[in-house]
PDB file of C-alpha atoms in Angstrom:
ATOM      1  CA  MET A   1      34.713 -33.122  42.827  1.00  0.00           C
ATOM      2  CA  LEU A   2      35.050 -34.580  39.333  1.00  0.00           C
ATOM      3  CA  SER A   3      35.899 -32.378  36.430  1.00  0.00           C
ATOM      4  CA  CYS A   4      34.172 -32.220  33.023  1.00  0.00           C
ATOM      5  CA  ALA A   5      37.085 -34.120  31.527  1.00  0.00           C
ATOM      6  CA  SER A   6      36.518 -36.971  34.027  1.00  0.00           C
ATOM      7  CA  ILE A   7      32.803 -37.100  33.137  1.00  0.00           C
ATOM      8  CA  ARG A   8      33.615 -37.264  29.411  1.00  0.00           C
ATOM      9  CA  ALA A   9      36.127 -40.023  30.021  1.00  0.00           C
ATOM     10  CA  GLN A  10      33.570 -42.069  31.974  1.00  0.00           C
ATOM     11  CA  THR A  11      30.879 -41.681  29.310  1.00  0.00           C
ATOM     12  CA  SER A  12      33.321 -42.771  26.564  1.00  0.00           C
ATOM     13  CA  LEU A  13      34.294 -46.072  28.235  1.00  0.00           C
ATOM     14  CA  THR A  14      33.020 -49.418  26.990  1.00  0.00           C
ATOM     15  CA  PRO A  15      30.740 -51.548  29.214  1.00  0.00           C
ATOM     16  CA  GLU A  16      33.603 -54.018  29.912  1.00  0.00           C
ATOM     17  CA  SER A  17      35.907 -51.293  31.171  1.00  0.00           C
ATOM     18  CA  VAL A  18      33.481 -49.399  33.314  1.00  0.00           C
ATOM     19  CA  ILE A  19      34.566 -49.115  36.931  1.00  0.00           C
ATOM     20  CA  PRO A  20      31.721 -48.476  39.393  1.00  0.00           C
ATOM     21  CA  VAL A  21      31.941 -44.983  40.748  1.00  0.00           C
ATOM     22  CA  ARG A  22      29.959 -43.119  43.331  1.00  0.00           C
ATOM     23  CA  PRO A  23      27.123 -41.128  41.725  1.00  0.00           C
ATOM     24  CA  LEU A  24      27.693 -37.428  41.747  1.00  0.00           C
ATOM     25  CA  THR A  25      25.464 -35.402  43.982  1.00  0.00           C
ATOM     26  CA  ARG A  26      23.912 -32.146  42.703  1.00  0.00           C
ATOM     27  CA  ALA A  27      26.390 -30.115  44.751  1.00  0.00           C
ATOM     28  CA  ALA A  28      29.365 -32.153  43.495  1.00  0.00           C
ATOM     29  CA  ARG A  29      28.541 -31.991  39.760  1.00  0.00           C
ATOM     30  CA  PRO A  30      30.751 -29.530  37.876  1.00  0.00           C
ATOM     31  CA  PRO A  31      29.173 -27.041  35.475  1.00  0.00           C
ATOM     32  CA  CYS A  32      29.599 -28.487  31.973  1.00  0.00           C
ATOM     33  CA  PRO A  33      28.133 -26.272  29.266  1.00  0.00           C
ATOM     34  CA  GLU A  34      28.369 -28.982  26.603  1.00  0.00           C
ATOM     35  CA  VAL A  35      26.382 -31.363  28.836  1.00  0.00           C
ATOM     36  CA  GLN A  36      23.668 -28.780  29.626  1.00  0.00           C
ATOM     37  CA  GLN A  37      23.316 -27.510  26.022  1.00  0.00           C
ATOM     38  CA  PRO A  38      20.651 -30.053  24.886  1.00  0.00           C
ATOM     39  CA  LEU A  39      18.347 -28.845  27.669  1.00  0.00           C
ATOM     40  CA  PHE A  40      18.056 -25.379  26.047  1.00  0.00           C
ATOM     41  CA  ARG A  41      18.235 -26.350  22.377  1.00  0.00           C
ATOM     42  CA  VAL A  42      14.598 -27.386  21.941  1.00  0.00           C
ATOM     43  CA  PRO A  43      13.027 -24.247  23.528  1.00  0.00           C
ATOM     44  CA  PHE A  44      15.400 -22.084  21.499  1.00  0.00           C
ATOM     45  CA  LEU A  45      14.399 -23.756  18.221  1.00  0.00           C
ATOM     46  CA  VAL A  46      10.702 -23.458  19.127  1.00  0.00           C
ATOM     47  CA  ALA A  47      11.120 -19.736  19.834  1.00  0.00           C
ATOM     48  CA  ILE A  48      12.881 -19.214  16.490  1.00  0.00           C
ATOM     49  CA  ALA A  49      10.083 -21.063  14.660  1.00  0.00           C
ATOM     50  CA  LEU A  50       7.366 -18.983  16.359  1.00  0.00           C
ATOM     51  CA  ILE A  51       9.142 -15.699  15.646  1.00  0.00           C
ATOM     52  CA  THR A  52       9.578 -16.672  11.992  1.00  0.00           C
ATOM     53  CA  ALA A  53       5.949 -17.738  11.614  1.00  0.00           C
ATOM     54  CA  PHE A  54       4.429 -14.665  13.275  1.00  0.00           C
ATOM     55  CA  GLY A  55       6.872 -12.289  11.582  1.00  0.00           C
ATOM     56  CA  GLY A  56       6.132 -13.759   8.155  1.00  0.00           C
ATOM     57  CA  ALA A  57       2.377 -13.509   8.731  1.00  0.00           C
ATOM     58  CA  ILE A  58       2.619  -9.862   9.805  1.00  0.00           C
ATOM     59  CA  LEU A  59       4.820  -8.911   6.836  1.00  0.00           C
ATOM     60  CA  SER A  60       2.473 -10.732   4.448  1.00  0.00           C
ATOM     61  CA  ALA A  61      -0.571  -8.882   5.801  1.00  0.00           C
ATOM     62  CA  GLN A  62       1.231  -5.524   5.643  1.00  0.00           C
ATOM     63  CA  SER A  63       2.263  -6.194   2.050  1.00  0.00           C
ATOM     64  CA  MET A  64      -1.305  -7.091   1.073  1.00  0.00           C
ATOM     65  CA  LEU A  65      -2.710  -3.954   2.695  1.00  0.00           C
ATOM     66  CA  SER A  66      -0.162  -1.763   0.942  1.00  0.00           C
ATOM     67  CA  ALA A  67      -0.753  -3.351  -2.455  1.00  0.00           C
ATOM     68  CA  SER A  68      -4.525  -3.034  -2.613  1.00  0.00           C
ATOM     69  CA  VAL A  69      -7.502  -1.521  -0.835  1.00  0.00           C
ATOM     70  CA  GLY A  70      -9.491  -4.701  -1.343  1.00  0.00           C
ATOM     71  CA  PHE A  71     -11.355  -6.630  -3.989  1.00  0.00           C
ATOM     72  CA  GLY A  72     -14.197  -5.598  -6.257  1.00  0.00           C
ATOM     73  CA  ALA A  73     -12.360  -2.907  -8.231  1.00  0.00           C
ATOM     74  CA  ILE A  74     -13.851  -1.385 -11.370  1.00  0.00           C
ATOM     75  CA  GLU A  75     -11.643   0.071 -14.095  1.00  0.00           C
ATOM     76  CA  VAL A  76     -12.853   2.407 -16.828  1.00  0.00           C
ATOM     77  CA  GLY A  77     -10.449   3.999 -19.295  1.00  0.00           C
ATOM     78  CA  GLY A  78      -7.436   3.645 -16.988  1.00  0.00           C
ATOM     79  CA  TRP A  79      -9.307   4.973 -13.947  1.00  0.00           C
ATOM     80  CA  ARG A  80      -9.841   2.608 -11.025  1.00  0.00           C
ATOM     81  CA  ALA A  81     -12.335   2.751  -8.176  1.00  0.00           C
ATOM     82  CA  PHE A  82     -13.394   0.474  -5.326  1.00  0.00           C
ATOM     83  CA  PRO A  83     -17.131   1.003  -4.736  1.00  0.00           C
ATOM     84  CA  ALA A  84     -17.343  -1.833  -2.200  1.00  0.00           C
ATOM     85  CA  ALA A  85     -14.507  -0.418  -0.069  1.00  0.00           C
ATOM     86  CA  GLN A  86     -16.825   2.208   1.390  1.00  0.00           C
ATOM     87  CA  THR A  87     -19.823   0.024   2.216  1.00  0.00           C
ATOM     88  CA  VAL A  88     -20.766  -2.463   4.920  1.00  0.00           C
ATOM     89  CA  ASP A  89     -20.293  -5.248   2.352  1.00  0.00           C
ATOM     90  CA  ALA A  90     -16.569  -4.519   2.018  1.00  0.00           C
ATOM     91  CA  ASP A  91     -14.229  -7.501   2.192  1.00  0.00           C
ATOM     92  CA  PRO A  92     -11.880  -7.915   5.196  1.00  0.00           C
ATOM     93  CA  TYR A  93      -8.886  -6.500   3.312  1.00  0.00           C
ATOM     94  CA  ALA A  94     -10.802  -3.351   2.384  1.00  0.00           C
ATOM     95  CA  LYS A  95     -11.943  -2.856   5.978  1.00  0.00           C
ATOM     96  CA  ALA A  96      -8.418  -3.388   7.309  1.00  0.00           C
ATOM     97  CA  HIS A  97      -6.971  -0.982   4.714  1.00  0.00           C
ATOM     98  CA  ARG A  98      -9.544   1.648   5.668  1.00  0.00           C
ATOM     99  CA  ALA A  99      -8.780   1.244   9.387  1.00  0.00           C
ATOM    100  CA  LYS A 100      -5.010   1.346   8.788  1.00  0.00           C
ATOM    101  CA  ALA A 101      -5.238   4.539   6.739  1.00  0.00           C
ATOM    102  CA  GLY A 102      -7.630   6.176   9.220  1.00  0.00           C
ATOM    103  CA  ARG A 103      -9.756   7.698   6.468  1.00  0.00           C
ATOM    104  CA  LEU A 104     -13.472   8.377   6.280  1.00  0.00           C
ATOM    105  CA  LEU A 105     -14.648   7.200   2.878  1.00  0.00           C
ATOM    106  CA  TYR A 106     -17.728   8.335   1.030  1.00  0.00           C
ATOM    107  CA  GLY A 107     -20.917   6.347   1.338  1.00  0.00           C
ATOM    108  CA  SER A 108     -22.506   4.781  -1.726  1.00  0.00           C
ATOM    109  CA  ALA A 109     -24.997   7.663  -1.922  1.00  0.00           C
ATOM    110  CA  GLU A 110     -22.350  10.363  -1.409  1.00  0.00           C
ATOM    111  CA  GLY A 111     -19.683   9.848  -4.020  1.00  0.00           C
ATOM    112  CA  LEU A 112     -17.011   7.716  -5.623  1.00  0.00           C
ATOM    113  CA  GLN A 113     -13.252   8.207  -5.914  1.00  0.00           C
ATOM    114  CA  PHE A 114     -11.257   7.203  -9.011  1.00  0.00           C
ATOM    115  CA  THR A 115      -7.478   7.037  -9.312  1.00  0.00           C
ATOM    116  CA  ALA A 116      -5.252   6.934 -12.405  1.00  0.00           C
ATOM    117  CA  LEU A 117      -1.629   5.808 -12.213  1.00  0.00           C
ATOM    118  CA  ARG A 118      -0.965   5.503 -15.968  1.00  0.00           C
ATOM    119  CA  ASP A 119      -1.607   7.513 -19.087  1.00  0.00           C
ATOM    120  CA  SER A 120      -3.547   6.453 -22.182  1.00  0.00           C
ATOM    121  CA  LYS A 121      -0.537   4.436 -23.445  1.00  0.00           C
ATOM    122  CA  GLY A 122      -0.121   2.544 -20.192  1.00  0.00           C
ATOM    123  CA  LEU A 123       2.965   4.447 -19.037  1.00  0.00           C
ATOM    124  CA  ALA A 124       3.290   5.349 -15.354  1.00  0.00           C
ATOM    125  CA  LEU A 125       2.573   8.968 -14.485  1.00  0.00           C
ATOM    126  CA  THR A 126       5.695  10.847 -13.448  1.00  0.00           C
ATOM    127  CA  GLY A 127       6.442  14.417 -12.469  1.00  0.00           C
ATOM    128  CA  THR A 128       9.168  14.702 -15.100  1.00  0.00           C
ATOM    129  CA  CYS A 129       6.558  14.601 -17.883  1.00  0.00           C
ATOM    130  CA  SER A 130       3.608  16.797 -18.896  1.00  0.00           C
ATOM    131  CA  TYR A 131       0.063  15.574 -19.506  1.00  0.00           C
ATOM    132  CA  ARG A 132      -3.245  16.637 -20.989  1.00  0.00           C
ATOM    133  CA  LEU A 133      -6.472  15.576 -19.322  1.00  0.00           C
ATOM    134  CA  PHE A 134      -9.440  16.039 -21.634  1.00  0.00           C
ATOM    135  CA  GLY A 135     -12.970  14.837 -22.201  1.00  0.00           C
ATOM    136  CA  ARG A 136     -15.920  14.589 -19.825  1.00  0.00           C
ATOM    137  CA  THR A 137     -16.627  13.144 -16.416  1.00  0.00           C
ATOM    138  CA  PRO A 138     -19.639  11.078 -15.372  1.00  0.00           C
ATOM    139  CA  VAL A 139     -22.694  13.014 -14.227  1.00  0.00           C
ATOM    140  CA  SER A 140     -22.176  14.437 -10.751  1.00  0.00           C
ATOM    141  CA  ARG A 141     -23.129  17.465  -8.712  1.00  0.00           C
ATOM    142  CA  LEU A 142     -19.460  18.274  -8.100  1.00  0.00           C
ATOM    143  CA  TRP A 143     -16.092  16.729  -8.889  1.00  0.00           C
ATOM    144  CA  THR A 144     -12.568  17.462  -7.703  1.00  0.00           C
ATOM    145  CA  LEU A 145      -9.167  16.597  -9.184  1.00  0.00           C
ATOM    146  CA  TYR A 146      -5.703  16.648  -7.635  1.00  0.00           C
ATOM    147  CA  ALA A 147      -2.340  14.875  -7.872  1.00  0.00           C
ATOM    148  CA  ALA A 148      -1.207  12.633  -5.012  1.00  0.00           C
ATOM    149  CA  ASP A 149       1.688  10.393  -4.084  1.00  0.00           C
ATOM    150  CA  GLY A 150       1.483   6.614  -3.850  1.00  0.00           C
ATOM    151  CA  ALA A 151      -0.111   6.794  -0.399  1.00  0.00           C
ATOM    152  CA  GLY A 152      -2.849   9.159  -1.581  1.00  0.00           C
ATOM    153  CA  VAL A 153      -1.414  12.265   0.091  1.00  0.00           C
ATOM    154  CA  PRO A 154      -1.994  15.391  -2.078  1.00  0.00           C
ATOM    155  CA  LEU A 155       1.147  16.843  -3.642  1.00  0.00           C
ATOM    156  CA  SER A 156       2.139  20.450  -3.098  1.00  0.00           C
ATOM    157  CA  ALA A 157       3.833  22.304  -5.951  1.00  0.00           C
ATOM    158  CA  GLY A 158       4.404  25.486  -3.990  1.00  0.00           C
ATOM    159  CA  PRO A 159       2.476  28.460  -2.600  1.00  0.00           C
ATOM    160  CA  ASP A 160      -0.139  30.154  -4.780  1.00  0.00           C
ATOM    161  CA  LEU A 161       0.015  27.413  -7.437  1.00  0.00           C
ATOM    162  CA  PRO A 162      -3.112  25.546  -8.601  1.00  0.00           C
ATOM    163  CA  VAL A 163      -2.654  22.063  -7.181  1.00  0.00           C
ATOM    164  CA  ALA A 164      -6.359  21.078  -7.421  1.00  0.00           C
ATOM    165  CA  LYS A 165      -9.307  21.635  -9.745  1.00  0.00           C
ATOM    166  CA  ASN A 166     -13.066  21.308  -9.375  1.00  0.00           C
ATOM    167  CA  SER A 167     -16.054  21.393 -11.704  1.00  0.00           C
ATOM    168  CA  GLN A 168     -17.209  24.811 -10.484  1.00  0.00           C
ATOM    169  CA  ARG A 169     -14.036  26.657 -11.445  1.00  0.00           C
ATOM    170  CA  ILE A 170     -12.907  25.309 -14.783  1.00  0.00           C
ATOM    171  CA  LEU A 171     -13.031  26.566 -18.372  1.00  0.00           C
ATOM    172  CA  ARG A 172     -15.103  24.398 -20.716  1.00  0.00           C
ATOM    173  CA  GLN A 173     -15.711  24.022 -24.424  1.00  0.00           C
ATOM    174  CA  ARG A 174     -19.131  24.744 -25.927  1.00  0.00           C
ATOM    175  CA  ASP A 175     -20.020  21.047 -25.878  1.00  0.00           C
ATOM    176  CA  GLY A 176     -19.296  20.831 -22.147  1.00  0.00           C
ATOM    177  CA  SER A 177     -15.958  19.071 -22.459  1.00  0.00           C
ATOM    178  CA  PHE A 178     -12.797  20.435 -20.850  1.00  0.00           C
ATOM    179  CA  GLU A 179      -9.033  20.185 -21.058  1.00  0.00           C
ATOM    180  CA  ILE A 180      -6.559  20.451 -18.184  1.00  0.00           C
ATOM    181  CA  SER A 181      -2.792  20.794 -18.593  1.00  0.00           C
ATOM    182  CA  ILE A 182      -0.832  18.902 -15.920  1.00  0.00           C
ATOM    183  CA  SER A 183       2.814  19.928 -15.746  1.00  0.00           C
ATOM    184  CA  ARG A 184       5.538  21.599 -13.701  1.00  0.00           C
ATOM    185  CA  THR A 185       5.552  24.719 -15.878  1.00  0.00           C
ATOM    186  CA  ALA A 186       2.624  27.104 -16.201  1.00  0.00           C
ATOM    187  CA  LYS A 187       0.222  26.598 -19.092  1.00  0.00           C
ATOM    188  CA  PRO A 188      -2.614  28.785 -20.427  1.00  0.00           C
ATOM    189  CA  GLY A 189      -6.171  27.840 -19.620  1.00  0.00           C
ATOM    190  CA  ASN A 190      -6.804  25.119 -17.055  1.00  0.00           C
ATOM    191  CA  TRP A 191      -3.478  24.240 -15.431  1.00  0.00           C
ATOM    192  CA  LEU A 192      -2.796  21.757 -12.641  1.00  0.00           C
ATOM    193  CA  ALA A 193       0.649  22.380 -11.154  1.00  0.00           C
ATOM    194  CA  LEU A 194       2.957  19.425 -10.477  1.00  0.00           C
ATOM    195  CA  PRO A 195       5.998  19.419  -8.176  1.00  0.00           C
ATOM    196  CA  ASP A 196       9.340  18.058  -9.343  1.00  0.00           C
ATOM    197  CA  THR A 197       8.579  14.530  -8.209  1.00  0.00           C
ATOM    198  CA  GLY A 198       8.666  10.940  -9.379  1.00  0.00           C
ATOM    199  CA  ALA A 199       5.656   8.695  -9.809  1.00  0.00           C
ATOM    200  CA  PHE A 200       2.288  10.123  -8.840  1.00  0.00           C
ATOM    201  CA  GLN A 201      -1.403   9.434  -9.321  1.00  0.00           C
ATOM    202  CA  LEU A 202      -4.409  11.536 -10.254  1.00  0.00           C
ATOM    203  CA  VAL A 203      -7.394  11.422  -7.903  1.00  0.00           C
ATOM    204  CA  LEU A 204     -10.815  12.255  -9.336  1.00  0.00           C
ATOM    205  CA  THR A 205     -13.664  12.377  -6.822  1.00  0.00           C
ATOM    206  CA  LEU A 206     -17.280  12.442  -7.990  1.00  0.00           C
ATOM    207  CA  LEU A 207     -19.750  13.758  -5.425  1.00  0.00           C
ATOM    208  CA  ASP A 208     -23.460  13.012  -5.478  1.00  0.00           C
ATOM    209  CA  THR A 209     -23.253  10.861  -8.583  1.00  0.00           C
ATOM    210  CA  PRO A 210     -25.248   7.864  -9.843  1.00  0.00           C
ATOM    211  CA  ALA A 211     -21.910   6.236 -10.678  1.00  0.00           C
ATOM    212  CA  ALA A 212     -21.552   5.387  -6.981  1.00  0.00           C
ATOM    213  CA  ALA A 213     -24.538   3.037  -7.232  1.00  0.00           C
ATOM    214  CA  SER A 214     -24.175  -0.431  -8.695  1.00  0.00           C
ATOM    215  CA  THR A 215     -26.615   0.465 -11.477  1.00  0.00           C
ATOM    216  CA  GLY A 216     -24.459   3.335 -12.732  1.00  0.00           C
ATOM    217  CA  LEU A 217     -21.103   1.557 -13.220  1.00  0.00           C
ATOM    218  CA  SER A 218     -21.662   0.507 -16.827  1.00  0.00           C
ATOM    219  CA  GLY A 219     -21.120   2.925 -19.660  1.00  0.00           C
ATOM    220  CA  LEU A 220     -19.170   5.520 -17.678  1.00  0.00           C
ATOM    221  CA  GLU A 221     -17.375   8.198 -19.681  1.00  0.00           C
ATOM    222  CA  MET A 222     -14.058   9.098 -18.092  1.00  0.00           C
ATOM    223  CA  PRO A 223     -11.540  11.786 -19.145  1.00  0.00           C
ATOM    224  CA  VAL A 224      -8.415  10.709 -21.010  1.00  0.00           C
ATOM    225  CA  VAL A 225      -4.883  11.244 -19.643  1.00  0.00           C
ATOM    226  CA  GLU A 226      -2.474  11.835 -22.519  1.00  0.00           C
ATOM    227  CA  GLN A 227       1.266  12.466 -22.262  1.00  0.00           C
ATOM    228  CA  THR A 228       2.425  15.566 -24.136  1.00  0.00           C
ATOM    229  CA  GLY A 229       6.164  15.399 -23.463  1.00  0.00           C
ATOM    230  CA  CYS A 230       8.874  14.849 -20.875  1.00  0.00           C
ATOM    231  CA  GLY A 231      11.601  17.045 -19.480  1.00  0.00           C
ATOM    232  CA  GLN A 232       9.563  20.185 -20.042  1.00  0.00           C
TER     233      GLN A 232
END
């Protein structure tokens, strides 16, 4: 049986110096890893390319779903809503986002949900600061307000603390406007308790409102979110 060194020596000889030798049978060939390596190189490179391609596509889709609930957003006074995300005309990203989150959204005749991530000056909302929400909401039979994290999960400030408000249980001015204090410490009047957290968003849901229809999106009057201080 010839060794790997003998095979290398034979393959390195010039044509003039080649001495005819008996071909090696399958049983007589020694195992040479460096000779067999090219046989596995191509499938290995193909597998790496496929894993990279599919992995990149999956990560790209996940990033897109996490960044937005779809197209067709409307923004009024810092509040954003996606009316098309809850209809049969929703784009593929909106449908995929809805399926991934496992949520049942309101129909166009039921309501519309707005979110605010920044105050009136464009600064991100954070639990280390206090805010004042004032003004009016669009016409609706009922509206609710609560603070949520980036994924839309409601925040809990502790037992027996007001972590949500609705239009039926809120103090108003004579002209129908209202003011809500949003902070970690208790405030007189309408107070929405915040936990000691980082960035958050306000979620305002309008139920049975003409704003959910395409004809009611123009001229909406939304409440203003104003920062009143930080570290309080």
